[in-house]
């Protein structure tokens, strides 16, 4: 009998432990703050992270040139659309003009440069100053991904 009660207590403790973040999440979404990501910001983040992964996979030799170029084109288009949606949502709120495609493309090029230089954080996506060794947002060690020389022979 005592073992049953013991097992029950453990089960209850596990349920409470598991549900804790869920409950916290519900509370957080009810009391939304300004620094949380909006839908368009989240979409932009996902698109840019996907683009970053393609760059890293290519540098690591996991993608061949053809795959890299087609994936990059596809994801750049998605990132552009996401950036545009985000800028438009922002402009709607602030009442400023929408940036043009050139500006958006420049932003994507800048992010890609940062990824290649290893200053964009692989964990949180934060763009750090050139030459940074650690992410100033989350503390992650920065640096370009290890290049795989085997790629030339693949
Ligand atoms: Zn970071």
PDB file of C-alpha atoms and ligand atoms in Angstrom:
ATOM      1  CA  UNK A   1       0.000   0.000   0.000  1.00  0.00           C
ATOM      2  CA  UNK A   2       2.749   2.438   0.926  1.00  0.00           C
ATOM      3  CA  UNK A   3       4.531   1.689  -2.332  1.00  0.00           C
ATOM      4  CA  UNK A   4       1.316   2.516  -4.214  1.00  0.00           C
ATOM      5  CA  UNK A   5       1.036   5.858  -2.422  1.00  0.00           C
ATOM      6  CA  UNK A   6       4.712   6.452  -3.068  1.00  0.00           C
ATOM      7  CA  UNK A   7       4.280   5.707  -6.767  1.00  0.00           C
ATOM      8  CA  UNK A   8       1.238   7.958  -6.894  1.00  0.00           C
ATOM      9  CA  UNK A   9       3.150  10.811  -5.295  1.00  0.00           C
ATOM     10  CA  UNK A  10       5.933  10.380  -7.816  1.00  0.00           C
ATOM     11  CA  UNK A  11       3.403  10.383 -10.655  1.00  0.00           C
ATOM     12  CA  UNK A  12       1.800  13.566  -9.334  1.00  0.00           C
ATOM     13  CA  UNK A  13       5.204  15.195  -8.971  1.00  0.00           C
ATOM     14  CA  UNK A  14       6.077  14.237 -12.557  1.00  0.00           C
ATOM     15  CA  UNK A  15       2.794  15.633 -13.881  1.00  0.00           C
ATOM     16  CA  UNK A  16       3.346  18.909 -12.023  1.00  0.00           C
ATOM     17  CA  UNK A  17       6.919  19.064 -13.283  1.00  0.00           C
ATOM     18  CA  UNK A  18       5.869  18.393 -16.873  1.00  0.00           C
ATOM     19  CA  UNK A  19       2.961  20.829 -16.807  1.00  0.00           C
ATOM     20  CA  UNK A  20       4.951  23.671 -15.269  1.00  0.00           C
ATOM     21  CA  UNK A  21       6.298  25.136 -18.523  1.00  0.00           C
ATOM     22  CA  UNK A  22       2.886  24.668 -20.163  1.00  0.00           C
ATOM     23  CA  UNK A  23       1.199  26.648 -17.407  1.00  0.00           C
ATOM     24  CA  UNK A  24       3.945  29.273 -17.556  1.00  0.00           C
ATOM     25  CA  UNK A  25       3.514  29.491 -21.321  1.00  0.00           C
ATOM     26  CA  UNK A  26      -0.224  30.035 -20.973  1.00  0.00           C
ATOM     27  CA  UNK A  27       0.391  32.734 -18.391  1.00  0.00           C
ATOM     28  CA  UNK A  28       3.006  34.351 -20.617  1.00  0.00           C
ATOM     29  CA  UNK A  29       0.736  34.403 -23.660  1.00  0.00           C
ATOM     30  CA  UNK A  30      -2.016  35.986 -21.608  1.00  0.00           C
ATOM     31  CA  UNK A  31       0.294  38.745 -20.427  1.00  0.00           C
ATOM     32  CA  UNK A  32       2.088  39.460 -23.684  1.00  0.00           C
ATOM     33  CA  UNK A  33       4.919  41.975 -23.499  1.00  0.00           C
ATOM     34  CA  UNK A  34       6.366  44.167 -26.228  1.00  0.00           C
ATOM     35  CA  UNK A  35       9.657  42.328 -26.496  1.00  0.00           C
ATOM     36  CA  UNK A  36       8.001  39.059 -27.515  1.00  0.00           C
ATOM     37  CA  UNK A  37       8.122  38.130 -31.173  1.00  0.00           C
ATOM     38  CA  UNK A  38       5.140  38.990 -33.346  1.00  0.00           C
ATOM     39  CA  UNK A  39       3.989  36.481 -35.971  1.00  0.00           C
ATOM     40  CA  UNK A  40       5.806  38.278 -38.765  1.00  0.00           C
ATOM     41  CA  UNK A  41       8.976  38.579 -36.682  1.00  0.00           C
ATOM     42  CA  UNK A  42       8.826  34.870 -35.910  1.00  0.00           C
ATOM     43  CA  UNK A  43       8.366  34.057 -39.598  1.00  0.00           C
ATOM     44  CA  UNK A  44      11.312  36.279 -40.487  1.00  0.00           C
ATOM     45  CA  UNK A  45      13.440  34.620 -37.810  1.00  0.00           C
ATOM     46  CA  UNK A  46      12.553  31.133 -39.087  1.00  0.00           C
ATOM     47  CA  UNK A  47      13.333  32.081 -42.678  1.00  0.00           C
ATOM     48  CA  UNK A  48      16.679  33.642 -41.777  1.00  0.00           C
ATOM     49  CA  UNK A  49      17.634  30.693 -39.595  1.00  0.00           C
ATOM     50  CA  UNK A  50      16.782  28.290 -42.435  1.00  0.00           C
ATOM     51  CA  UNK A  51      18.939  30.373 -44.752  1.00  0.00           C
ATOM     52  CA  UNK A  52      21.720  30.260 -42.185  1.00  0.00           C
ATOM     53  CA  UNK A  53      21.483  26.469 -41.942  1.00  0.00           C
ATOM     54  CA  UNK A  54      21.867  26.211 -45.704  1.00  0.00           C
ATOM     55  CA  UNK A  55      25.029  28.346 -45.542  1.00  0.00           C
ATOM     56  CA  UNK A  56      26.407  26.205 -42.731  1.00  0.00           C
ATOM     57  CA  UNK A  57      25.506  22.912 -44.401  1.00  0.00           C
ATOM     58  CA  UNK A  58      27.165  24.115 -47.575  1.00  0.00           C
ATOM     59  CA  UNK A  59      30.302  25.226 -45.722  1.00  0.00           C
ATOM     60  CA  UNK A  60      30.322  21.880 -43.883  1.00  0.00           C
ATOM     61  CA  UNK A  61      30.163  20.050 -47.206  1.00  0.00           C
ATOM     62  CA  UNK A  62      26.701  18.568 -46.641  1.00  0.00           C
ATOM     63  CA  UNK A  63      25.212  20.217 -49.715  1.00  0.00           C
ATOM     64  CA  UNK A  64      26.484  20.137 -53.268  1.00  0.00           C
ATOM     65  CA  UNK A  65      26.522  23.303 -55.372  1.00  0.00           C
ATOM     66  CA  UNK A  66      23.250  22.542 -57.166  1.00  0.00           C
ATOM     67  CA  UNK A  67      21.346  21.858 -53.926  1.00  0.00           C
ATOM     68  CA  UNK A  68      22.908  24.882 -52.287  1.00  0.00           C
ATOM     69  CA  UNK A  69      21.913  27.248 -55.070  1.00  0.00           C
ATOM     70  CA  UNK A  70      18.350  25.980 -55.398  1.00  0.00           C
ATOM     71  CA  UNK A  71      17.785  25.933 -51.615  1.00  0.00           C
ATOM     72  CA  UNK A  72      19.352  29.346 -51.262  1.00  0.00           C
ATOM     73  CA  UNK A  73      17.134  30.819 -53.983  1.00  0.00           C
ATOM     74  CA  UNK A  74      14.034  29.264 -52.442  1.00  0.00           C
ATOM     75  CA  UNK A  75      14.848  30.372 -48.898  1.00  0.00           C
ATOM     76  CA  UNK A  76      15.959  33.828 -49.970  1.00  0.00           C
ATOM     77  CA  UNK A  77      12.557  34.281 -51.620  1.00  0.00           C
ATOM     78  CA  UNK A  78      10.844  33.137 -48.417  1.00  0.00           C
ATOM     79  CA  UNK A  79      13.073  35.353 -46.283  1.00  0.00           C
ATOM     80  CA  UNK A  80      12.296  38.302 -48.548  1.00  0.00           C
ATOM     81  CA  UNK A  81       8.562  37.653 -48.289  1.00  0.00           C
ATOM     82  CA  UNK A  82       8.849  37.283 -44.518  1.00  0.00           C
ATOM     83  CA  UNK A  83      10.944  40.442 -44.210  1.00  0.00           C
ATOM     84  CA  UNK A  84       8.454  42.345 -46.341  1.00  0.00           C
ATOM     85  CA  UNK A  85       5.533  41.114 -44.229  1.00  0.00           C
ATOM     86  CA  UNK A  86       7.386  42.101 -41.078  1.00  0.00           C
ATOM     87  CA  UNK A  87       8.361  45.540 -42.372  1.00  0.00           C
ATOM     88  CA  UNK A  88       4.800  46.132 -43.549  1.00  0.00           C
ATOM     89  CA  UNK A  89       3.395  45.149 -40.161  1.00  0.00           C
ATOM     90  CA  UNK A  90       5.891  47.464 -38.505  1.00  0.00           C
ATOM     91  CA  UNK A  91       5.145  50.306 -40.931  1.00  0.00           C
ATOM     92  CA  UNK A  92       1.428  49.878 -40.283  1.00  0.00           C
ATOM     93  CA  UNK A  93       2.058  50.337 -36.567  1.00  0.00           C
ATOM     94  CA  UNK A  94       4.490  53.256 -36.836  1.00  0.00           C
ATOM     95  CA  UNK A  95       2.987  54.904 -39.930  1.00  0.00           C
ATOM     96  CA  UNK A  96       6.293  54.992 -41.832  1.00  0.00           C
ATOM     97  CA  UNK A  97       6.859  54.054 -45.475  1.00  0.00           C
ATOM     98  CA  UNK A  98       7.571  50.456 -46.530  1.00  0.00           C
ATOM     99  CA  UNK A  99      11.196  49.813 -47.398  1.00  0.00           C
ATOM    100  CA  UNK A 100      11.820  48.798 -51.007  1.00  0.00           C
ATOM    101  CA  UNK A 101      12.985  45.385 -52.192  1.00  0.00           C
ATOM    102  CA  UNK A 102      16.523  46.696 -52.587  1.00  0.00           C
ATOM    103  CA  UNK A 103      16.664  47.557 -48.903  1.00  0.00           C
ATOM    104  CA  UNK A 104      15.301  44.131 -47.967  1.00  0.00           C
ATOM    105  CA  UNK A 105      17.758  42.366 -50.244  1.00  0.00           C
ATOM    106  CA  UNK A 106      20.551  44.430 -48.703  1.00  0.00           C
ATOM    107  CA  UNK A 107      19.406  43.313 -45.254  1.00  0.00           C
ATOM    108  CA  UNK A 108      19.474  39.654 -46.290  1.00  0.00           C
ATOM    109  CA  UNK A 109      22.910  40.094 -47.863  1.00  0.00           C
ATOM    110  CA  UNK A 110      24.116  41.707 -44.641  1.00  0.00           C
ATOM    111  CA  UNK A 111      22.774  38.818 -42.525  1.00  0.00           C
ATOM    112  CA  UNK A 112      24.423  36.304 -44.876  1.00  0.00           C
ATOM    113  CA  UNK A 113      27.717  38.152 -44.615  1.00  0.00           C
ATOM    114  CA  UNK A 114      27.416  38.041 -40.834  1.00  0.00           C
ATOM    115  CA  UNK A 115      26.760  34.303 -40.937  1.00  0.00           C
ATOM    116  CA  UNK A 116      29.741  33.701 -43.144  1.00  0.00           C
ATOM    117  CA  UNK A 117      31.965  35.852 -40.920  1.00  0.00           C
ATOM    118  CA  UNK A 118      30.672  33.941 -37.908  1.00  0.00           C
ATOM    119  CA  UNK A 119      29.332  36.989 -36.056  1.00  0.00           C
ATOM    120  CA  UNK A 120      25.665  36.011 -36.297  1.00  0.00           C
ATOM    121  CA  UNK A 121      24.864  33.780 -33.310  1.00  0.00           C
ATOM    122  CA  UNK A 122      23.928  30.211 -34.250  1.00  0.00           C
ATOM    123  CA  UNK A 123      21.801  29.878 -31.120  1.00  0.00           C
ATOM    124  CA  UNK A 124      19.718  33.048 -30.986  1.00  0.00           C
ATOM    125  CA  UNK A 125      20.358  34.711 -34.371  1.00  0.00           C
ATOM    126  CA  UNK A 126      21.694  37.896 -32.804  1.00  0.00           C
ATOM    127  CA  UNK A 127      23.957  39.952 -35.076  1.00  0.00           C
ATOM    128  CA  UNK A 128      27.123  40.761 -33.161  1.00  0.00           C
ATOM    129  CA  UNK A 129      29.813  43.337 -33.923  1.00  0.00           C
ATOM    130  CA  UNK A 130      32.488  42.225 -36.399  1.00  0.00           C
ATOM    131  CA  UNK A 131      35.290  40.494 -34.523  1.00  0.00           C
ATOM    132  CA  UNK A 132      33.083  39.458 -31.585  1.00  0.00           C
ATOM    133  CA  UNK A 133      34.126  36.190 -30.001  1.00  0.00           C
ATOM    134  CA  UNK A 134      30.991  35.603 -27.931  1.00  0.00           C
ATOM    135  CA  UNK A 135      27.332  36.452 -28.559  1.00  0.00           C
ATOM    136  CA  UNK A 136      26.428  39.603 -26.645  1.00  0.00           C
ATOM    137  CA  UNK A 137      22.835  38.390 -26.456  1.00  0.00           C
ATOM    138  CA  UNK A 138      23.206  34.829 -25.118  1.00  0.00           C
ATOM    139  CA  UNK A 139      26.945  34.281 -24.573  1.00  0.00           C
ATOM    140  CA  UNK A 140      27.315  31.558 -27.206  1.00  0.00           C
ATOM    141  CA  UNK A 141      30.870  31.203 -28.600  1.00  0.00           C
ATOM    142  CA  UNK A 142      31.033  32.693 -32.082  1.00  0.00           C
ATOM    143  CA  UNK A 143      33.128  31.875 -35.099  1.00  0.00           C
ATOM    144  CA  UNK A 144      32.769  30.638 -38.653  1.00  0.00           C
ATOM    145  CA  UNK A 145      31.780  26.976 -38.949  1.00  0.00           C
ATOM    146  CA  UNK A 146      34.623  24.573 -39.641  1.00  0.00           C
ATOM    147  CA  UNK A 147      35.049  24.263 -43.381  1.00  0.00           C
ATOM    148  CA  UNK A 148      35.282  20.804 -44.800  1.00  0.00           C
ATOM    149  CA  UNK A 149      38.071  20.474 -47.349  1.00  0.00           C
ATOM    150  CA  UNK A 150      36.628  17.093 -48.416  1.00  0.00           C
ATOM    151  CA  UNK A 151      33.932  19.048 -50.276  1.00  0.00           C
ATOM    152  CA  UNK A 152      36.293  19.618 -53.221  1.00  0.00           C
ATOM    153  CA  UNK A 153      36.586  15.851 -53.677  1.00  0.00           C
ATOM    154  CA  UNK A 154      32.917  15.081 -53.245  1.00  0.00           C
TER     155      UNK A 154
HETATM  156 ZN1  LIG B   1      23.200  34.331 -29.129  1.00  0.00          ZN
END
